[in-house]
mmCIF file of C-alpha atoms in Angstrom:
data_model
loop_
_atom_site.group_PDB
_atom_site.id
_atom_site.type_symbol
_atom_site.label_atom_id
_atom_site.label_comp_id
_atom_site.label_asym_id
_atom_site.label_seq_id
_atom_site.Cartn_x
_atom_site.Cartn_y
_atom_site.Cartn_z
ATOM 1 C CA MET A 1128 -4.153 113.620 130.336
ATOM 2 C CA ALA A 1129 -5.855 110.869 128.228
ATOM 3 C CA ILE A 1130 -4.274 109.567 124.932
ATOM 4 C CA ASN A 1131 -6.642 108.864 122.342
ATOM 5 C CA TRP A 1132 -4.595 105.956 120.516
ATOM 6 C CA PHE A 1133 -6.714 105.520 118.317
ATOM 7 C CA LYS A 1134 -5.647 108.503 116.929
ATOM 8 C CA TYR A 1135 -2.351 107.127 116.289
ATOM 9 C CA SER A 1136 -4.051 103.973 113.839
ATOM 10 C CA ALA A 1137 -4.638 106.840 110.825
ATOM 11 C CA PRO A 1138 -1.915 106.564 108.699
ATOM 12 C CA SER A 1139 -1.493 110.214 108.195
ATOM 13 C CA THR A 1140 -0.871 110.609 111.910
ATOM 14 C CA PHE A 1141 1.066 107.508 112.333
ATOM 15 C CA TYR A 1142 3.591 108.665 109.927
ATOM 16 C CA GLY A 1143 4.602 111.726 111.892
ATOM 17 C CA LEU A 1144 4.780 109.780 115.305
ATOM 18 C CA ALA A 1145 6.883 107.208 113.145
ATOM 19 C CA GLY A 1146 9.308 109.620 112.000
ATOM 20 C CA LYS A 1147 10.018 110.882 115.313
ATOM 21 C CA LEU A 1148 10.366 107.674 117.533
ATOM 22 C CA ILE A 1149 13.231 105.988 114.588
ATOM 23 C CA PRO A 1150 15.974 107.713 115.593
ATOM 24 C CA TRP A 1151 15.676 107.202 118.893
ATOM 25 C CA PHE A 1152 15.149 103.403 118.486
ATOM 26 C CA ALA A 1153 17.798 103.603 116.049
ATOM 27 C CA LEU A 1154 20.459 104.934 118.541
ATOM 28 C CA SER A 1155 19.277 102.521 121.321
ATOM 29 C CA ALA A 1156 19.838 99.828 118.859
ATOM 30 C CA ALA A 1157 23.574 100.561 118.413
ATOM 31 C CA ILE A 1158 24.172 101.406 121.919
ATOM 32 C CA MET A 1159 22.789 97.991 123.301
ATOM 33 C CA PHE A 1160 24.448 95.950 120.500
ATOM 34 C CA ALA A 1161 27.514 97.619 121.402
ATOM 35 C CA VAL A 1162 27.230 96.485 125.059
ATOM 36 C CA GLY A 1163 25.945 93.359 124.490
ATOM 37 C CA LEU A 1164 28.765 92.318 122.365
ATOM 38 C CA TYR A 1165 31.120 93.497 125.180
ATOM 39 C CA ILE A 1166 29.345 91.638 127.552
ATOM 40 C CA GLY A 1167 29.310 88.597 124.941
ATOM 41 C CA PHE A 1168 32.994 88.654 124.007
ATOM 42 C CA VAL A 1169 34.690 90.258 126.565
ATOM 43 C CA VAL A 1170 33.178 89.844 129.972
ATOM 44 C CA ALA A 1171 31.349 86.693 129.579
ATOM 45 C CA PRO A 1172 33.925 83.343 130.222
ATOM 46 C CA MET A 1173 34.326 80.906 128.039
ATOM 47 C CA ASP A 1174 32.192 77.426 127.889
ATOM 48 C CA ALA A 1175 33.910 74.560 129.501
ATOM 49 C CA GLN A 1176 32.460 72.394 126.781
ATOM 50 C CA GLN A 1177 31.819 74.287 123.223
ATOM 51 C CA GLY A 1178 34.713 76.645 124.218
ATOM 52 C CA GLU A 1179 34.325 79.895 121.787
ATOM 53 C CA PHE A 1180 31.979 78.459 119.869
ATOM 54 C CA TYR A 1181 28.694 79.272 122.051
ATOM 55 C CA ARG A 1182 29.537 82.825 121.801
ATOM 56 C CA ILE A 1183 27.182 82.345 118.690
ATOM 57 C CA VAL A 1184 24.760 81.846 121.047
ATOM 58 C CA PHE A 1185 24.073 86.015 121.352
ATOM 59 C CA ILE A 1186 22.830 86.525 117.746
ATOM 60 C CA HIS A 1187 21.480 83.101 117.350
ATOM 61 C CA VAL A 1188 18.905 83.179 120.018
ATOM 62 C CA ALA A 1189 18.135 86.886 119.724
ATOM 63 C CA SER A 1190 17.359 86.179 115.839
ATOM 64 C CA SER A 1191 15.458 82.914 116.250
ATOM 65 C CA ILE A 1192 13.020 84.083 119.390
ATOM 66 C CA LEU A 1193 12.543 87.494 116.756
ATOM 67 C CA SER A 1194 11.356 85.294 114.048
ATOM 68 C CA MET A 1195 8.881 84.142 115.619
ATOM 69 C CA PHE A 1196 7.490 87.093 117.551
ATOM 70 C CA LEU A 1197 7.780 89.038 114.562
ATOM 71 C CA TYR A 1198 5.710 85.846 112.598
ATOM 72 C CA LEU A 1199 3.454 85.975 115.452
ATOM 73 C CA ILE A 1200 2.630 89.994 115.387
ATOM 74 C CA MET A 1201 2.898 90.199 111.585
ATOM 75 C CA ALA A 1202 -0.231 87.684 111.430
ATOM 76 C CA GLY A 1203 -1.807 89.569 114.366
ATOM 77 C CA TYR A 1204 -1.822 93.281 112.412
ATOM 78 C CA ALA A 1205 -2.883 91.025 109.192
ATOM 79 C CA ALA A 1206 -5.965 89.778 110.869
ATOM 80 C CA LEU A 1207 -6.886 93.044 112.276
ATOM 81 C CA GLY A 1208 -6.922 94.357 108.854
ATOM 82 C CA LEU A 1209 -9.098 91.555 107.235
ATOM 83 C CA ILE A 1210 -11.586 91.611 110.230
ATOM 84 C CA PHE A 1211 -11.131 95.581 110.810
ATOM 85 C CA ASN A 1212 -10.504 96.821 106.980
ATOM 86 C CA THR A 1213 -7.778 99.360 108.884
ATOM 87 C CA ARG A 1214 -5.287 100.544 106.123
ATOM 88 C CA LEU A 1215 -2.455 101.105 108.366
ATOM 89 C CA SER A 1216 -2.642 97.259 110.090
ATOM 90 C CA SER A 1217 -2.404 95.632 106.906
ATOM 91 C CA MET A 1218 0.783 98.202 106.003
ATOM 92 C CA MET A 1219 2.706 97.386 109.347
ATOM 93 C CA ALA A 1220 2.292 93.749 108.322
ATOM 94 C CA THR A 1221 3.748 94.006 104.982
ATOM 95 C CA ALA A 1222 6.729 96.326 106.540
ATOM 96 C CA ILE A 1223 7.363 93.566 108.921
ATOM 97 C CA ALA A 1224 7.548 90.737 106.797
ATOM 98 C CA PRO A 1225 11.438 91.411 105.248
ATOM 99 C CA THR A 1226 12.812 92.181 108.798
ATOM 100 C CA GLY A 1227 11.630 88.995 110.417
ATOM 101 C CA ALA A 1228 12.306 86.941 107.301
ATOM 102 C CA LEU A 1229 15.766 88.408 107.398
ATOM 103 C CA PHE A 1230 15.917 87.408 111.372
ATOM 104 C CA ALA A 1231 14.515 84.087 110.261
ATOM 105 C CA PHE A 1232 17.868 83.632 107.972
ATOM 106 C CA ILE A 1233 20.159 85.174 110.003
ATOM 107 C CA SER A 1234 18.720 82.205 112.863
ATOM 108 C CA LEU A 1235 19.284 79.399 110.097
ATOM 109 C CA TRP A 1236 22.810 80.503 109.168
ATOM 110 C CA THR A 1237 24.127 81.420 112.418
ATOM 111 C CA GLY A 1238 22.242 77.975 113.936
ATOM 112 C CA ALA A 1239 24.203 76.416 110.938
ATOM 113 C CA LEU A 1240 27.680 77.925 111.811
ATOM 114 C CA TRP A 1241 27.066 76.617 114.901
ATOM 115 C CA GLY A 1242 26.111 73.354 114.591
ATOM 116 C CA LYS A 1243 29.513 72.443 112.214
ATOM 117 C CA PRO A 1244 31.695 72.742 115.170
ATOM 118 C CA MET A 1245 29.676 71.018 117.482
ATOM 119 C CA TRP A 1246 27.157 68.371 115.482
ATOM 120 C CA GLY A 1247 29.943 68.089 112.851
ATOM 121 C CA ALA A 1248 27.065 69.240 110.171
ATOM 122 C CA TRP A 1249 26.104 72.185 108.667
ATOM 123 C CA TRP A 1250 22.449 71.479 108.414
ATOM 124 C CA VAL A 1251 19.999 68.298 109.818
ATOM 125 C CA TRP A 1252 16.362 68.007 109.225
ATOM 126 C CA ASP A 1253 16.206 68.011 112.711
ATOM 127 C CA ALA A 1254 12.626 68.866 113.878
ATOM 128 C CA ARG A 1255 13.605 72.492 115.320
ATOM 129 C CA LEU A 1256 15.398 73.662 111.849
ATOM 130 C CA THR A 1257 13.404 72.307 109.475
ATOM 131 C CA SER A 1258 9.904 74.372 111.296
ATOM 132 C CA GLU A 1259 12.616 77.286 111.316
ATOM 133 C CA LEU A 1260 13.263 76.825 107.703
ATOM 134 C CA ILE A 1261 9.395 76.880 106.745
ATOM 135 C CA LEU A 1262 9.211 79.735 108.744
ATOM 136 C CA LEU A 1263 11.458 81.036 106.638
ATOM 137 C CA PHE A 1264 9.434 80.144 103.386
ATOM 138 C CA LEU A 1265 6.374 81.577 105.255
ATOM 139 C CA TYR A 1266 7.735 85.086 105.275
ATOM 140 C CA LEU A 1267 8.993 84.745 101.859
ATOM 141 C CA GLY A 1268 5.720 83.136 100.741
ATOM 142 C CA PHE A 1269 4.173 86.267 102.212
ATOM 143 C CA ILE A 1270 6.358 88.798 100.468
ATOM 144 C CA ALA A 1271 5.809 86.978 97.067
ATOM 145 C CA LEU A 1272 2.408 86.906 97.274
ATOM 146 C CA HIS A 1273 2.105 90.239 98.475
ATOM 147 C CA ALA A 1274 3.723 91.492 95.614
ATOM 148 C CA SER A 1275 1.942 89.237 92.966
ATOM 149 C CA ILE A 1276 -0.832 91.107 92.765
ATOM 150 C CA ASP A 1277 -1.286 94.585 91.991
ATOM 151 C CA ASP A 1278 -4.368 96.009 94.190
ATOM 152 C CA PRO A 1279 -2.479 96.355 97.451
ATOM 153 C CA ARG A 1280 -6.249 96.301 99.669
ATOM 154 C CA ARG A 1281 -6.764 92.515 97.808
ATOM 155 C CA ALA A 1282 -3.162 91.671 98.120
ATOM 156 C CA ASP A 1283 -3.438 92.789 102.075
ATOM 157 C CA ARG A 1284 -6.446 90.100 102.206
ATOM 158 C CA ALA A 1285 -4.561 87.149 100.401
ATOM 159 C CA SER A 1286 -1.499 87.769 102.467
ATOM 160 C CA ALA A 1287 -3.478 87.986 105.920
ATOM 161 C CA LEU A 1288 -5.042 84.740 105.058
ATOM 162 C CA LEU A 1289 -1.349 82.866 104.135
ATOM 163 C CA ALA A 1290 -0.054 84.570 107.421
ATOM 164 C CA ILE A 1291 -2.681 83.718 109.657
ATOM 165 C CA VAL A 1292 -2.762 80.289 108.520
ATOM 166 C CA GLY A 1293 1.305 79.884 108.877
ATOM 167 C CA SER A 1294 1.102 81.099 112.618
ATOM 168 C CA VAL A 1295 0.630 77.474 113.369
ATOM 169 C CA ASN A 1296 3.954 76.902 112.264
ATOM 170 C CA VAL A 1297 5.037 79.097 115.350
ATOM 171 C CA PRO A 1298 4.290 76.728 118.553
ATOM 172 C CA ILE A 1299 5.367 73.847 116.285
ATOM 173 C CA ILE A 1300 8.740 75.436 116.412
ATOM 174 C CA TYR A 1301 9.007 76.434 119.905
ATOM 175 C CA PHE A 1302 7.347 72.746 120.980
ATOM 176 C CA SER A 1303 9.543 70.951 118.637
ATOM 177 C CA VAL A 1304 12.328 70.253 121.238
ATOM 178 C CA LYS A 1305 9.817 68.996 123.515
ATOM 179 C CA TRP A 1306 7.728 66.912 121.275
ATOM 180 C CA TRP A 1307 10.547 65.176 119.103
ATOM 181 C CA ASN A 1308 13.697 63.635 119.752
ATOM 182 C CA THR A 1309 16.158 66.381 117.858
ATOM 183 C CA LEU A 1310 19.646 66.928 117.865
ATOM 184 C CA HIS A 1311 18.957 70.540 118.734
ATOM 185 C CA GLN A 1312 19.088 70.986 122.213
ATOM 186 C CA GLY A 1313 15.785 72.332 124.654
ATOM 187 C CA SER A 1314 15.628 75.728 126.387
ATOM 188 C CA THR A 1315 18.394 76.543 128.606
ATOM 189 C CA ILE A 1316 16.536 79.283 130.229
ATOM 190 C CA LYS A 1317 13.490 78.203 131.861
ATOM 191 C CA PHE A 1318 11.090 79.800 134.288
ATOM 192 C CA SER A 1319 12.497 77.160 136.925
ATOM 193 C CA GLY A 1320 15.619 78.749 136.302
ATOM 194 C CA THR A 1321 19.047 78.254 134.462
ATOM 195 C CA SER A 1322 22.149 76.758 134.487
ATOM 196 C CA MET A 1323 24.007 80.017 132.379
ATOM 197 C CA HIS A 1324 26.744 82.394 134.211
ATOM 198 C CA VAL A 1325 25.353 85.191 134.839
ATOM 199 C CA ALA A 1326 26.835 87.094 132.352
ATOM 200 C CA MET A 1327 25.933 84.778 129.716
ATOM 201 C CA GLN A 1328 22.514 85.700 130.393
ATOM 202 C CA GLN A 1329 23.181 89.511 130.421
ATOM 203 C CA ALA A 1330 24.902 89.258 127.199
ATOM 204 C CA MET A 1331 21.374 87.457 125.329
ATOM 205 C CA PHE A 1332 19.294 89.769 127.101
ATOM 206 C CA VAL A 1333 21.114 92.978 126.070
ATOM 207 C CA THR A 1334 21.522 91.417 122.168
ATOM 208 C CA LEU A 1335 17.882 90.449 122.414
ATOM 209 C CA VAL A 1336 17.033 94.087 123.136
ATOM 210 C CA ALA A 1337 19.314 95.534 120.587
ATOM 211 C CA CYS A 1338 17.697 93.121 118.044
ATOM 212 C CA TRP A 1339 13.933 94.383 119.406
ATOM 213 C CA LEU A 1340 14.576 97.715 118.991
ATOM 214 C CA TYR A 1341 16.341 97.413 115.783
ATOM 215 C CA ALA A 1342 13.593 96.211 114.189
ATOM 216 C CA ILE A 1343 10.676 98.179 115.518
ATOM 217 C CA ALA A 1344 12.961 101.046 114.256
ATOM 218 C CA VAL A 1345 12.929 99.515 110.958
ATOM 219 C CA VAL A 1346 9.422 98.436 110.953
ATOM 220 C CA LEU A 1347 8.797 102.014 111.399
ATOM 221 C CA ALA A 1348 10.766 103.296 108.737
ATOM 222 C CA ARG A 1349 9.958 100.732 105.981
ATOM 223 C CA VAL A 1350 5.947 101.427 106.839
ATOM 224 C CA ARG A 1351 6.570 105.056 106.728
ATOM 225 C CA SER A 1352 7.413 104.535 102.733
ATOM 226 C CA ILE A 1353 4.632 102.604 102.174
ATOM 227 C CA ILE A 1354 1.937 105.065 103.665
ATOM 228 C CA LEU A 1355 3.743 107.378 101.275
ATOM 229 C CA GLU A 1356 3.255 105.232 98.318
ATOM 230 C CA ARG A 1357 -0.342 104.063 99.375
ATOM 231 C CA GLU A 1358 -1.514 107.115 100.237
ATOM 232 C CA ARG A 1359 0.225 109.366 97.472
ATOM 233 C CA HIS A 1360 -2.839 110.305 96.057
ATOM 234 C CA THR A 1361 -4.477 112.454 99.305
ATOM 235 C CA LYS A 1362 -4.011 115.570 100.270
ATOM 236 C CA TRP A 1363 -2.123 115.331 103.598
ATOM 237 C CA ILE A 1364 0.852 113.853 101.571
ATOM 238 C CA ALA A 1365 0.963 117.078 99.450
ATOM 239 C CA GLU A 1366 1.418 118.715 102.650
ATOM 240 C CA LEU A 1367 3.986 117.280 103.825
ATOM 241 C CA PRO A 1368 7.544 119.156 104.079
ATOM 242 C CA GLU A 1369 9.241 116.588 102.243
ATOM 243 C CA VAL A 1370 7.297 116.325 99.244
ATOM 244 C CA LYS A 1371 7.144 119.964 98.337
ATOM 245 C CA MET B 1444 38.598 69.226 105.697
ATOM 246 C CA GLY B 1445 40.398 72.687 105.476
ATOM 247 C CA LEU B 1446 38.052 74.646 106.760
ATOM 248 C CA ASP B 1447 37.175 71.723 110.533
ATOM 249 C CA ILE B 1448 41.340 72.694 111.166
ATOM 250 C CA TRP B 1449 40.959 76.076 110.433
ATOM 251 C CA MET B 1450 37.358 77.214 112.830
ATOM 252 C CA ARG B 1451 38.907 75.117 115.893
ATOM 253 C CA GLU B 1452 42.179 77.046 115.693
ATOM 254 C CA ASN B 1453 40.748 80.170 115.277
ATOM 255 C CA PRO B 1454 37.243 79.901 117.178
ATOM 256 C CA LEU B 1455 36.757 83.548 117.760
ATOM 257 C CA THR B 1456 37.390 84.704 114.221
ATOM 258 C CA TYR B 1457 35.200 81.784 112.859
ATOM 259 C CA VAL B 1458 32.306 83.158 115.360
ATOM 260 C CA TRP B 1459 32.822 86.773 114.315
ATOM 261 C CA LEU B 1460 33.195 86.525 110.676
ATOM 262 C CA GLY B 1461 30.802 83.625 110.364
ATOM 263 C CA SER B 1462 27.677 84.954 112.420
ATOM 264 C CA TYR B 1463 28.498 88.430 113.523
ATOM 265 C CA ALA B 1464 29.637 89.804 110.645
ATOM 266 C CA VAL B 1465 27.066 88.384 108.519
ATOM 267 C CA ALA B 1466 24.828 89.480 110.656
ATOM 268 C CA LEU B 1467 25.771 93.225 110.666
ATOM 269 C CA LEU B 1468 25.932 92.982 106.500
ATOM 270 C CA VAL B 1469 22.291 91.615 106.496
ATOM 271 C CA PHE B 1470 21.410 95.064 108.852
ATOM 272 C CA VAL B 1471 23.756 97.058 106.935
ATOM 273 C CA ILE B 1472 21.902 95.843 103.772
ATOM 274 C CA GLU B 1473 17.949 96.077 105.449
ATOM 275 C CA VAL B 1474 18.662 99.508 106.505
ATOM 276 C CA ALA B 1475 20.091 100.557 103.404
ATOM 277 C CA MET B 1476 17.349 99.281 101.166
ATOM 278 C CA VAL B 1477 14.942 100.846 103.655
ATOM 279 C CA VAL B 1478 16.354 104.503 102.973
ATOM 280 C CA HIS B 1479 16.741 103.847 98.699
ATOM 281 C CA LYS B 1480 13.099 102.608 98.840
ATOM 282 C CA ARG B 1481 12.417 106.030 100.961
ATOM 283 C CA LYS B 1482 14.316 108.012 98.311
ATOM 284 C CA ILE B 1483 12.046 106.704 95.458
ATOM 285 C CA THR B 1484 9.265 106.961 96.879
ATOM 286 C CA LEU B 1485 9.640 110.789 97.914
ATOM 287 C CA ARG B 1486 11.240 110.779 93.931
ATOM 288 C CA GLN B 1487 8.168 108.782 92.610
ATOM 289 C CA ILE B 1488 5.314 111.593 94.676
ATOM 290 C CA CYS B 1489 7.048 114.933 93.728
ATOM 291 C CA LEU B 1490 7.539 113.616 89.828
ATOM 292 C CA MET B 1491 3.754 112.975 89.752
ATOM 293 C CA ARG B 1492 3.196 116.415 91.347
ATOM 294 C CA ASN B 1493 5.333 118.337 89.036
ATOM 295 C CA THR B 1494 4.025 116.288 85.599
ATOM 296 C CA GLY B 1495 0.210 117.060 87.433
ATOM 297 C CA ASP B 1496 -0.680 113.634 87.563
ATOM 298 C CA GLU B 1497 -2.026 113.902 91.013
ATOM 299 C CA GLU B 1498 -5.393 113.525 91.906
ATOM 300 C CA ILE B 1499 -5.383 114.460 95.498
ATOM 301 C CA ALA B 1500 -8.758 112.652 97.583
#
């Protein structure tokens, strides 16, 4: 049976689908977080050089990856909204921004907490750290710009431009450790292999999946509110059981 | 200086409270904000319906 995916690009059909998916993503995220933390804190051994402090890696790497990928997804949705004038794409971009900003904040915060015992400083103006801070400012700029324009369609277009231009920062974050001499370490996991203990890899992977599931659940929940707000004058909203 | 000594004596507490507890708090705040936003949006729509301000497209 062929599924008509374009059907779900309409806010009216996506609203119901998102509502059905949220509990599954949220429940899976909670389970994966619990499993990831168990492996990370109970199964994974202590690091020979960094001791217990390395255990920050499980949340730090996951939140850093999420902050970068969510920005690219947000910029992608914003571009779709700008080019094709699709309402749901712009709503999705708006819904992703706060979650992306929070992951960028967690990445910077946990990085500072890891930096203090390892480098002796909470913060250094290192290329990786600075470009990640710029990413947080880009998210905040997107949110502020969108909120500052009353007409949502105009706000979508203006903030879409910012998101698209800002996406150039993501490869800069990723390659910063290669392009410049930085205090921040390079990638530990590469295509050629890794020196990490298998339990550490498992904990990192499971926490990463948990963060993805959490992000999807919370973005879907937020986009439902945005749909309700923007489509409030439509007939299908008036017929919703939660509105009646 | 005191924090430096404390973190080296209690590394797991430092990691837990500093990073995981903060991340969890951030997640809880975000979820609470999303739930609150939905509640007030639904309330606004219901108010609009009741006061007859609604122009259905």
